[in-house]
Coordinates of C-alpha atoms and ligand atoms in Angstrom, one line a residue:
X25 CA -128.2 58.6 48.6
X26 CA -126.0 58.5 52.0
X27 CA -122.5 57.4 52.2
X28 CA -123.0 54.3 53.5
X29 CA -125.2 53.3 51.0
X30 CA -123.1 54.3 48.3
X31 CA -120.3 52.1 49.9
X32 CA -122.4 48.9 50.4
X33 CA -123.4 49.2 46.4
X34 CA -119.8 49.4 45.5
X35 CA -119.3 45.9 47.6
X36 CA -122.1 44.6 45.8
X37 CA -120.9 45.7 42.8
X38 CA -117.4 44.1 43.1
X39 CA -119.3 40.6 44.9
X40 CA -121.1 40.4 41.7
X41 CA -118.0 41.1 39.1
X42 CA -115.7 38.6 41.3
X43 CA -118.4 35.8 41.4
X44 CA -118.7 36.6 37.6
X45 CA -115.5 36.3 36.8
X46 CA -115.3 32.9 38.4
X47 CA -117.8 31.8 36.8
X48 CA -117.0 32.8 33.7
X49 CA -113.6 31.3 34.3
X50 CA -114.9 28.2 35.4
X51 CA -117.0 28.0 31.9
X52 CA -113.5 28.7 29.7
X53 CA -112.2 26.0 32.0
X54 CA -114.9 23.5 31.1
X55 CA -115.0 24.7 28.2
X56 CA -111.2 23.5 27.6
X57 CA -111.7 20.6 29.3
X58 CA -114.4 19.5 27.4
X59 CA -112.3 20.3 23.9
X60 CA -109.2 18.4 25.5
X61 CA -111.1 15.4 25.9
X62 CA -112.9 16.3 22.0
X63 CA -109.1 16.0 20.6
X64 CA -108.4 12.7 22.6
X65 CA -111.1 11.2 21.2
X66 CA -110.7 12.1 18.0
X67 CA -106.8 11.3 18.1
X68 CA -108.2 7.7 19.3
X69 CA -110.1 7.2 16.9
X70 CA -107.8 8.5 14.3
X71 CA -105.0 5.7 15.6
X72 CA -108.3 3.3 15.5
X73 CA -109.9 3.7 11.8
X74 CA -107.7 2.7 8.4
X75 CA -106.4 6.5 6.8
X76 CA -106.1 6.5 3.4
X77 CA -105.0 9.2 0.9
X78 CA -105.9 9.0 -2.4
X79 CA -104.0 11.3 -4.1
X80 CA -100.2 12.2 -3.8
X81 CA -97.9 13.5 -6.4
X82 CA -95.0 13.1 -4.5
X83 CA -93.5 10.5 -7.4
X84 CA -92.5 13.7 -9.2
X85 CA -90.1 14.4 -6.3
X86 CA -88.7 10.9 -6.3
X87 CA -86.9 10.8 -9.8
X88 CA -84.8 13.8 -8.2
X89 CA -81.6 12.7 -7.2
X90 CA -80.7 12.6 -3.3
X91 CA -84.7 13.0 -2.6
X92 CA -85.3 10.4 0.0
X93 CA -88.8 9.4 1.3
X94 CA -87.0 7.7 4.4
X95 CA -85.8 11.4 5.8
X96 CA -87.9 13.6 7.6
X97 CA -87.7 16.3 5.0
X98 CA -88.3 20.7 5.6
X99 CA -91.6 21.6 3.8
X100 CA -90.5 25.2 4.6
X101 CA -87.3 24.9 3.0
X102 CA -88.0 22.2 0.1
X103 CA -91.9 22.3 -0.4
X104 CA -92.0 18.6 0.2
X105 CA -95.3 17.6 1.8
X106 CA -95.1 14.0 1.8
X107 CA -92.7 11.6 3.7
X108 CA -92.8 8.3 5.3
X109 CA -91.4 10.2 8.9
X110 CA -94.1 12.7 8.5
X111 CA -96.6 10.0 7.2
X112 CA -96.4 8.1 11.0
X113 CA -96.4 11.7 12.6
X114 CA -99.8 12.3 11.0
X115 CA -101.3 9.0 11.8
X116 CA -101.7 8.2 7.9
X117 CA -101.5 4.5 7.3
X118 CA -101.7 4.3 3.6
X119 CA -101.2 6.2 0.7
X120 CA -101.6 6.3 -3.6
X121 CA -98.4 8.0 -4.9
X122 CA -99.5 9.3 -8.6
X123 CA -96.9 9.0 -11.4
X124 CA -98.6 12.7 -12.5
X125 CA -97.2 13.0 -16.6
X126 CA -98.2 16.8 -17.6
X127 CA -99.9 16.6 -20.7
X128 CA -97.8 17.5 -23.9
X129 CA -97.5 16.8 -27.7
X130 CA -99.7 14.4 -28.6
X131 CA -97.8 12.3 -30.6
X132 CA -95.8 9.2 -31.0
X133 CA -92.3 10.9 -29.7
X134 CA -94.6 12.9 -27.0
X135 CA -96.8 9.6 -25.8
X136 CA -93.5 7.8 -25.7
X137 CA -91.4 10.3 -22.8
X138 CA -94.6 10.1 -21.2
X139 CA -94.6 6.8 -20.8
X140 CA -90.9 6.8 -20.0
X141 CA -91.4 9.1 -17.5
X142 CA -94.6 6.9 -16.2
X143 CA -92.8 3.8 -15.8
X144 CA -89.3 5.7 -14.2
X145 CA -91.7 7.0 -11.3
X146 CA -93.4 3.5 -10.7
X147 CA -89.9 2.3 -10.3
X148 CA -88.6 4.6 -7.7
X149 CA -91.9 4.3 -5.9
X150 CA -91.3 0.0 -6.1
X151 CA -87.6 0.9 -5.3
X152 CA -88.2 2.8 -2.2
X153 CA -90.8 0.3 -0.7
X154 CA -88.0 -2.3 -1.4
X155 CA -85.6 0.1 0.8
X156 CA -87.7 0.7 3.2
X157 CA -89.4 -2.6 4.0
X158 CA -89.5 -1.9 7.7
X159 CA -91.4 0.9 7.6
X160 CA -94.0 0.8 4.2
X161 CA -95.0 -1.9 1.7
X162 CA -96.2 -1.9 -1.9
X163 CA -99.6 -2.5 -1.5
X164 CA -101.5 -4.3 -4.6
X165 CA -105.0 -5.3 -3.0
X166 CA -107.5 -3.4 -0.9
X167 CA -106.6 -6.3 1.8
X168 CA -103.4 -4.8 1.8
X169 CA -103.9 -1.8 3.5
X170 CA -105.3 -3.8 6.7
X171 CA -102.3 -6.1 6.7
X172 CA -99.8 -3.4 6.6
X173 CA -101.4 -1.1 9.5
X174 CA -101.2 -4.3 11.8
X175 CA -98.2 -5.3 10.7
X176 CA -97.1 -0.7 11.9
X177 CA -96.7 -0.3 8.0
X178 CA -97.3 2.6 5.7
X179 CA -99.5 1.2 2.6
X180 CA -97.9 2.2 -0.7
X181 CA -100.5 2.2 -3.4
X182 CA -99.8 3.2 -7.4
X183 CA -102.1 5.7 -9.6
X184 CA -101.0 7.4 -12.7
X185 CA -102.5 10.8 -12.8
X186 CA -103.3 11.7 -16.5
X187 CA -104.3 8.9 -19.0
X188 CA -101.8 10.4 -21.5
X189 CA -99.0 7.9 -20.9
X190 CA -101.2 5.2 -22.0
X191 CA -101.0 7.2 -25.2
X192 CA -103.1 5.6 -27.9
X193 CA -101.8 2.0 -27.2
X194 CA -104.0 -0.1 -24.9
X195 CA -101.6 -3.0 -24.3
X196 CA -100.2 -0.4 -22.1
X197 CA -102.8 -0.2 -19.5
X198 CA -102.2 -4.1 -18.7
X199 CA -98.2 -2.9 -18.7
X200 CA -99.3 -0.2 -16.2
X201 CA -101.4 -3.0 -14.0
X202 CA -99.0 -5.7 -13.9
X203 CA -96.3 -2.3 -12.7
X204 CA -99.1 -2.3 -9.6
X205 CA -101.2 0.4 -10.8
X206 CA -104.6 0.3 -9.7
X207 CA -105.9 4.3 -10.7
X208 CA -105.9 5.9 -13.8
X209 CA -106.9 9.6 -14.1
X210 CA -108.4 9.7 -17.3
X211 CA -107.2 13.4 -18.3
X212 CA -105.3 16.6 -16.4
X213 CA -105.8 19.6 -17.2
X214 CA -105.6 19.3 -21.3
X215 CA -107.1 17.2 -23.3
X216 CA -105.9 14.3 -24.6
X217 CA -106.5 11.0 -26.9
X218 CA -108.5 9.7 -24.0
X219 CA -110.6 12.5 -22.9
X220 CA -112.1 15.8 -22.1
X221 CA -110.8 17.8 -19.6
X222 CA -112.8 20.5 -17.3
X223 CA -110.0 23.0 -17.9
X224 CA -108.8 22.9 -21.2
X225 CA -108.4 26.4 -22.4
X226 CA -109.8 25.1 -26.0
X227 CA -113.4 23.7 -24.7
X228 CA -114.5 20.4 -25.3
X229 CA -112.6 17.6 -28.2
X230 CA -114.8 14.6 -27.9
X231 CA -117.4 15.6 -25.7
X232 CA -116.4 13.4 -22.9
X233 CA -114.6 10.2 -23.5
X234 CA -113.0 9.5 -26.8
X235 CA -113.8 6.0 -28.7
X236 CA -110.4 5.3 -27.5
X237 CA -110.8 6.6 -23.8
X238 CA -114.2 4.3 -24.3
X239 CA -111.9 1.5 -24.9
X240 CA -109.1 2.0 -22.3
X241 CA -112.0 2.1 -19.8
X242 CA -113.1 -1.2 -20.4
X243 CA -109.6 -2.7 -20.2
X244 CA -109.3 -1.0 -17.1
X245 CA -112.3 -3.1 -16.0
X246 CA -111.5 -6.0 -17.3
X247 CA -107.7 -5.8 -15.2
X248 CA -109.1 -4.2 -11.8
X249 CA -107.9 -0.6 -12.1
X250 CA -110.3 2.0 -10.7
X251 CA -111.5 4.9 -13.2
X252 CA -110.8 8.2 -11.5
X253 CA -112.7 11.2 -13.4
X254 CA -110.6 14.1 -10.8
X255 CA -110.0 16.8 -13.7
X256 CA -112.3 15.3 -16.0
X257 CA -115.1 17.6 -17.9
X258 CA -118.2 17.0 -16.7
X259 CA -119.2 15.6 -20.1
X260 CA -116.4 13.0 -18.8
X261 CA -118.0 12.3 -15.8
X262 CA -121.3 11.1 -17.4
X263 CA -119.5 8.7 -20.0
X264 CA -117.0 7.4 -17.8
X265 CA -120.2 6.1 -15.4
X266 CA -122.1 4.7 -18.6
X267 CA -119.1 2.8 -20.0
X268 CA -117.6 1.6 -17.2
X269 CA -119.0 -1.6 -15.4
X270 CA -117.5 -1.0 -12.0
X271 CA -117.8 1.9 -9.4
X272 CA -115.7 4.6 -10.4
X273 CA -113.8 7.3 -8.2
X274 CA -112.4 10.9 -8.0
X275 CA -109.5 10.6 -6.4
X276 CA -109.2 13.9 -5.7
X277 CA -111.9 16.6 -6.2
X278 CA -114.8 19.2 -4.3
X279 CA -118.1 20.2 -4.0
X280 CA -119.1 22.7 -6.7
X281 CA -122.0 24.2 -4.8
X282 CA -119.7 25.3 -1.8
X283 CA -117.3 26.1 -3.9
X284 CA -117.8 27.0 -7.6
X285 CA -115.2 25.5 -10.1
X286 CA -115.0 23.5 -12.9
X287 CA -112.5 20.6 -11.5
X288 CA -115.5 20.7 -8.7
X289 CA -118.6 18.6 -8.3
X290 CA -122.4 19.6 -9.5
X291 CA -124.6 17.9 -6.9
X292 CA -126.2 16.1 -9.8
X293 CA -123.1 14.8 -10.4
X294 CA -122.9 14.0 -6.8
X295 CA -126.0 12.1 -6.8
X296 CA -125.1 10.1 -9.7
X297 CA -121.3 9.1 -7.8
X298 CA -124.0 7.5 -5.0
X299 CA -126.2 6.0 -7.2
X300 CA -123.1 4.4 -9.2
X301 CA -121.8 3.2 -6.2
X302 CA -118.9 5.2 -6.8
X303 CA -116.6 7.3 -4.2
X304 CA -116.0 11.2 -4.1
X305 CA -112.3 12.2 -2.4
X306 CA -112.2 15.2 -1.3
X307 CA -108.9 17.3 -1.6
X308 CA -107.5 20.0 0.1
X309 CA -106.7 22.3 -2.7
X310 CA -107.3 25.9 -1.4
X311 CA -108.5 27.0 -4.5
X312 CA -111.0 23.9 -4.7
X313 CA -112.2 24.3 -1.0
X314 CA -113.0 28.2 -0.7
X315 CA -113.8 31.0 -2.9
X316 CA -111.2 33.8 -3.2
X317 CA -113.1 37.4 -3.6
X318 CA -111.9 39.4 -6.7
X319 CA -107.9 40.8 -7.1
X320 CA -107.8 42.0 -10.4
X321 CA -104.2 42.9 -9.9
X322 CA -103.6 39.3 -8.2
X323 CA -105.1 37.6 -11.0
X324 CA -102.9 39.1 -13.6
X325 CA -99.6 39.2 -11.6
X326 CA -100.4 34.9 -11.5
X327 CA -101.0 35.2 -15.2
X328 CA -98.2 37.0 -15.9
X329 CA -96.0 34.7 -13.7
X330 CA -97.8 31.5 -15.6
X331 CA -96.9 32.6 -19.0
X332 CA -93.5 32.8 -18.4
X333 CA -93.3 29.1 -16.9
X334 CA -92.9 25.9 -17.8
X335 CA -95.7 23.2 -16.7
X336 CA -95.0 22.3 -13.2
X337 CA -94.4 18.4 -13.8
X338 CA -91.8 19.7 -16.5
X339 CA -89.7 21.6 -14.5
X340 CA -86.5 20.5 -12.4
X341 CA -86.8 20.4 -8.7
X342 CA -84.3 23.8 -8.9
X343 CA -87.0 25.5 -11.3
X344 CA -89.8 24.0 -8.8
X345 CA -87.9 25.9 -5.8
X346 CA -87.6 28.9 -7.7
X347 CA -91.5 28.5 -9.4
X348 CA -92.6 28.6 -5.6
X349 CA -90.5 30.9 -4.2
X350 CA -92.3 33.3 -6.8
X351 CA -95.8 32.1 -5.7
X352 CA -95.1 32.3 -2.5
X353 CA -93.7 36.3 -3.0
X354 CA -96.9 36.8 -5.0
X355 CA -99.2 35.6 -2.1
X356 CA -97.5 37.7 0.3
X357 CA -97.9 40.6 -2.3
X358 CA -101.7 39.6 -2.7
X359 CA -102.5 38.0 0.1
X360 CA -105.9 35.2 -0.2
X361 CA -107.8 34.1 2.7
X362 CA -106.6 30.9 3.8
X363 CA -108.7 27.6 3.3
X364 CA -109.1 25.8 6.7
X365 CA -110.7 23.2 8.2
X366 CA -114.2 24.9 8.6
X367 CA -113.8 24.6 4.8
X368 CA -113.3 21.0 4.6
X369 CA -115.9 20.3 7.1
X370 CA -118.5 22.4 5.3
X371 CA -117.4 20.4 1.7
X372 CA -117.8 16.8 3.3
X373 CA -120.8 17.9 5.3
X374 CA -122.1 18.8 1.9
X375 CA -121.0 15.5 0.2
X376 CA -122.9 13.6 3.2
X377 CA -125.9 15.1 2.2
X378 CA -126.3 14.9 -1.1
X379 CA -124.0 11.7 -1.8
X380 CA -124.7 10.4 1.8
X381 CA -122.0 9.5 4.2
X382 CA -120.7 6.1 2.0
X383 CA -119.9 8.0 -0.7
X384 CA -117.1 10.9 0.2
X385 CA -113.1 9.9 0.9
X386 CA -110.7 12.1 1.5
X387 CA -107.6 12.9 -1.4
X388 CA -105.5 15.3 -0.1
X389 CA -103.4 15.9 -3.0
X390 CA -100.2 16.7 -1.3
X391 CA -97.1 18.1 -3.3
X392 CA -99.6 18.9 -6.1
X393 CA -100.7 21.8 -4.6
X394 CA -102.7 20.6 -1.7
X395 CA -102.3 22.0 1.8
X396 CA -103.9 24.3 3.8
X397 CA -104.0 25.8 7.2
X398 CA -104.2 22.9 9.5
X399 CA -103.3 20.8 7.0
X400 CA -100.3 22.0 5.8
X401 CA -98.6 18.2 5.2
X402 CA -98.9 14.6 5.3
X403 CA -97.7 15.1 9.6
X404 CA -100.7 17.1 10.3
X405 CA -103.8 15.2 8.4
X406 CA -105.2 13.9 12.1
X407 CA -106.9 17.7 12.4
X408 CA -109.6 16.4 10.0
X409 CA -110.4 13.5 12.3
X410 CA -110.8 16.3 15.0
X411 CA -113.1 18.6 12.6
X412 CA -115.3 15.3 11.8
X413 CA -115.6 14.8 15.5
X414 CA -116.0 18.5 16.5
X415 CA -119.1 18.3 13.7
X416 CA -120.4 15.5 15.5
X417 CA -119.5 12.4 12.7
X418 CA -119.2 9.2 14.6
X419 CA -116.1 6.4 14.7
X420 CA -118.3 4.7 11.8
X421 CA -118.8 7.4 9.6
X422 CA -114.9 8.7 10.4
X423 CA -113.7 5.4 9.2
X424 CA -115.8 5.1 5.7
X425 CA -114.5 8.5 5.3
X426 CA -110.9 7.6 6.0
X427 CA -110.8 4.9 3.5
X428 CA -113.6 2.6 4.2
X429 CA -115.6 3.8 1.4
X430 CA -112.1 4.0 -1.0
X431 CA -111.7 0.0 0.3
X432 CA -115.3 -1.0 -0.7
X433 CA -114.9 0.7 -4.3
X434 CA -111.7 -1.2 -4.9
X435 CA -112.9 -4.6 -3.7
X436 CA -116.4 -3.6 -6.1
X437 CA -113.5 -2.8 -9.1
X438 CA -112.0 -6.2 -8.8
X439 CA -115.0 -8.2 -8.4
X440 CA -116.5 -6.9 -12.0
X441 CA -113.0 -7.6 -13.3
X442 CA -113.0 -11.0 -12.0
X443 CA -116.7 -11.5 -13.4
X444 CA -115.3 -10.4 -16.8
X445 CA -112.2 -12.7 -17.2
X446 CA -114.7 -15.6 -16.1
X447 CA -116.6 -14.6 -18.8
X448 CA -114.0 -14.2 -21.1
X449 CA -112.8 -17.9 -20.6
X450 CA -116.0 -19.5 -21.0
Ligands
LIG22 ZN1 -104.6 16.8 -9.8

């Protein structure tokens, strides 16, 4: 080959790697333009749609003196997920605070600090709506929620998370509605005098609901308070949709099929949630959204840290700092591979097609352990709208997700329980 042959290759050489690169350039440039507009879209329609979380424990943090739901608070420095600051950041119009009670001796002196406890977390959650009027109301109705987003309003809803304050005296459930609570949890992670739970370290006490559980379902139908089966045994599940006459809800669980554990749903039980009417909120529980592979060393360094620890709803918010603090050592230690938003999109893609799209919610269950990467806190939960519309859901489907599906449930809930005080009286 001559010289200047040689020479004209190289030129066509670098021709062809310059109008490469543009091009290639001007694809990543497209290509960031086209996800720019994907965000604004999605951020629209997140402003557009009603957002409602289902599941908060952020009550627990409330009794604590000086905690204040009006400050902007440092989840780095104080684990707090959940403010109203961080709430209007986020773009979430409405929330259900859980009075959670961790279960504990099941009897009359136990049932009765639980209850205590219950009722001295509804308080501060009435209390702090009444303080804060400007910016949140107490929200009683699934109306509610509408009228306080166009009023620029945060809508404050009430669940108790565990039926074990309702210890074995019905009369309290109507104490519990008239409070404004309008979800029960049946069970946590024991068992109690209501029901089964899908992690009690003892199996099964009544396979499923109890006679009394039976009986505090119907009163909840009979006032208008959703049944939420989250945590339940599966045994649970099945009674809870015989007995009850309304649509029920889990107010925060998963798929079980993309990600196997007990708290999670089979996709039988999935089908059945559809056919019942019923609503499946998905949560953002890491441990509940992806599988962790095998740390035999991790496993036992969290068991050993367990046994030497109170139950997390018993603690005082110093023991909680320093109950993290050794978590958080432990995952830096052990690191697991972080949930994200691929895995919340795979879980509610999963829902949609075995449940379909009017049957799956989202619970995020913030300062109860939810929070993941890109979803850290209440300030960030707008990244989910973005996934939905990244996977190609539309402004419908975004805003059954978001709390249409939640609303319709509720509205179902008090329409059996107006049907049976009708009854009642005639
Ligand atoms: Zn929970």
């Amino acid at each position: 080959m001559c010289k200047l042959n040689s020479n004209y290759l190289v030129i066509l050489v670098i021709t062809f790697l310059l109008v490469s690169c543009k091009k290639s350039s001007e694809t990543t440039n497209a290509n960031a333009d086209k996800d720019k507009e994907l965000i604004q879209k999605a951020l629209e329609i997140h402003s557009r749609v009603l957002t409602l979380d289902t599941h908060a424990d952020t009550p627990l943090r409330m009794i604590q003196p000086g905690f204040d739901l009006s400050e902007k608070h440092d989840p780095k420095e104080t684990g707090s997920k959940v403010d109203y600051p961080r709430m209007k950041e986020g773009g979430l119009d409405g929330i259900f605070f859980a009075t959670f009670v961790a279960q504990d001796i099941r009897d009359d002196d136990g049932h009765g600090r639980a209850k205590n406890l219950c009722l001295q977390m509804i308080d501060s959650i009435i209390t702090s709506t009444k303080r804060n009027a400007d910016e949140v109301g107490l929200a009683l109705n699934p109306d509610d929620a509408y009228s306080l987003e166009k009023q620029g309003k945060r809508a404050i809803y009430i669940g108790i998370e565990n039926g074990y304050p309702v210890g074995n005296d019905i009369s309290n459930v109507g104490l519990y509605f008239e409070k404004g609570v309008r979800y029960i949890t049946l069970v946590h992670s024991a068992n109690n005098d209501l029901a089964d739970s899908a992690t009690d370290p003892n199996g099964p006490e009544h396979d499923g609901l109890s006679d009394f559980g039976s009986e505090v379902v119907k009163e909840m139908n009979r006032l208008g308070i959703m049944v939420d089966v989250s945590h339940g045994s599966d045994s649970l599940f099945y009674d809870a949709i015989s007995v009850s006459k309304a649509p029920i809800i889990a107010s925060h669980s998963n798929a079980r099929v993309v990600t196997k554990h007990d708290r999670n749903m089979s996709d039988e039980m999935l089908k059945l949630m559809a056919e019942n009417g019923g609503v499946v909120q998905l949560t953002m529980l890491a441990d509940y959204l992806r599988q962790a592979p095998p740390n035999k060393e991790r496993d036992s360094a969290v068991a050993a840290l367990r046994a030497n620890m109170k139950p997390f709803g018993q603690m005082t918010l110093e023991e909680q700092t320093a109950a993290r603090k050794a978590f958080e050592e432990l995952n830096t230690k052990y690191p697991a591979p972080p949930a994200t938003l691929k895995h919340v999109g795979d879980h509610i893609d999963h829902i949609v097609k075995v449940a379909g799209i009017d049957h799956v919610g989202i619970g995020c269950d913030f300062d109860g352990g939810g929070g993941i990467e890109g979803v850290f806190d209440a300030s960030e939960v707008m990244n989910i709208t973005i996934e939905l519309v990244r996977r190609g859901y539309t402004e419908e489907e975004i805003e059954k997700i978001w709390g249409g599906n939640l609303i319709r449930v509720f509205k179902e809930v008090q329409e059996v329980a107006k049907k049976i005080q009708a009854e009642e009286t005639t």
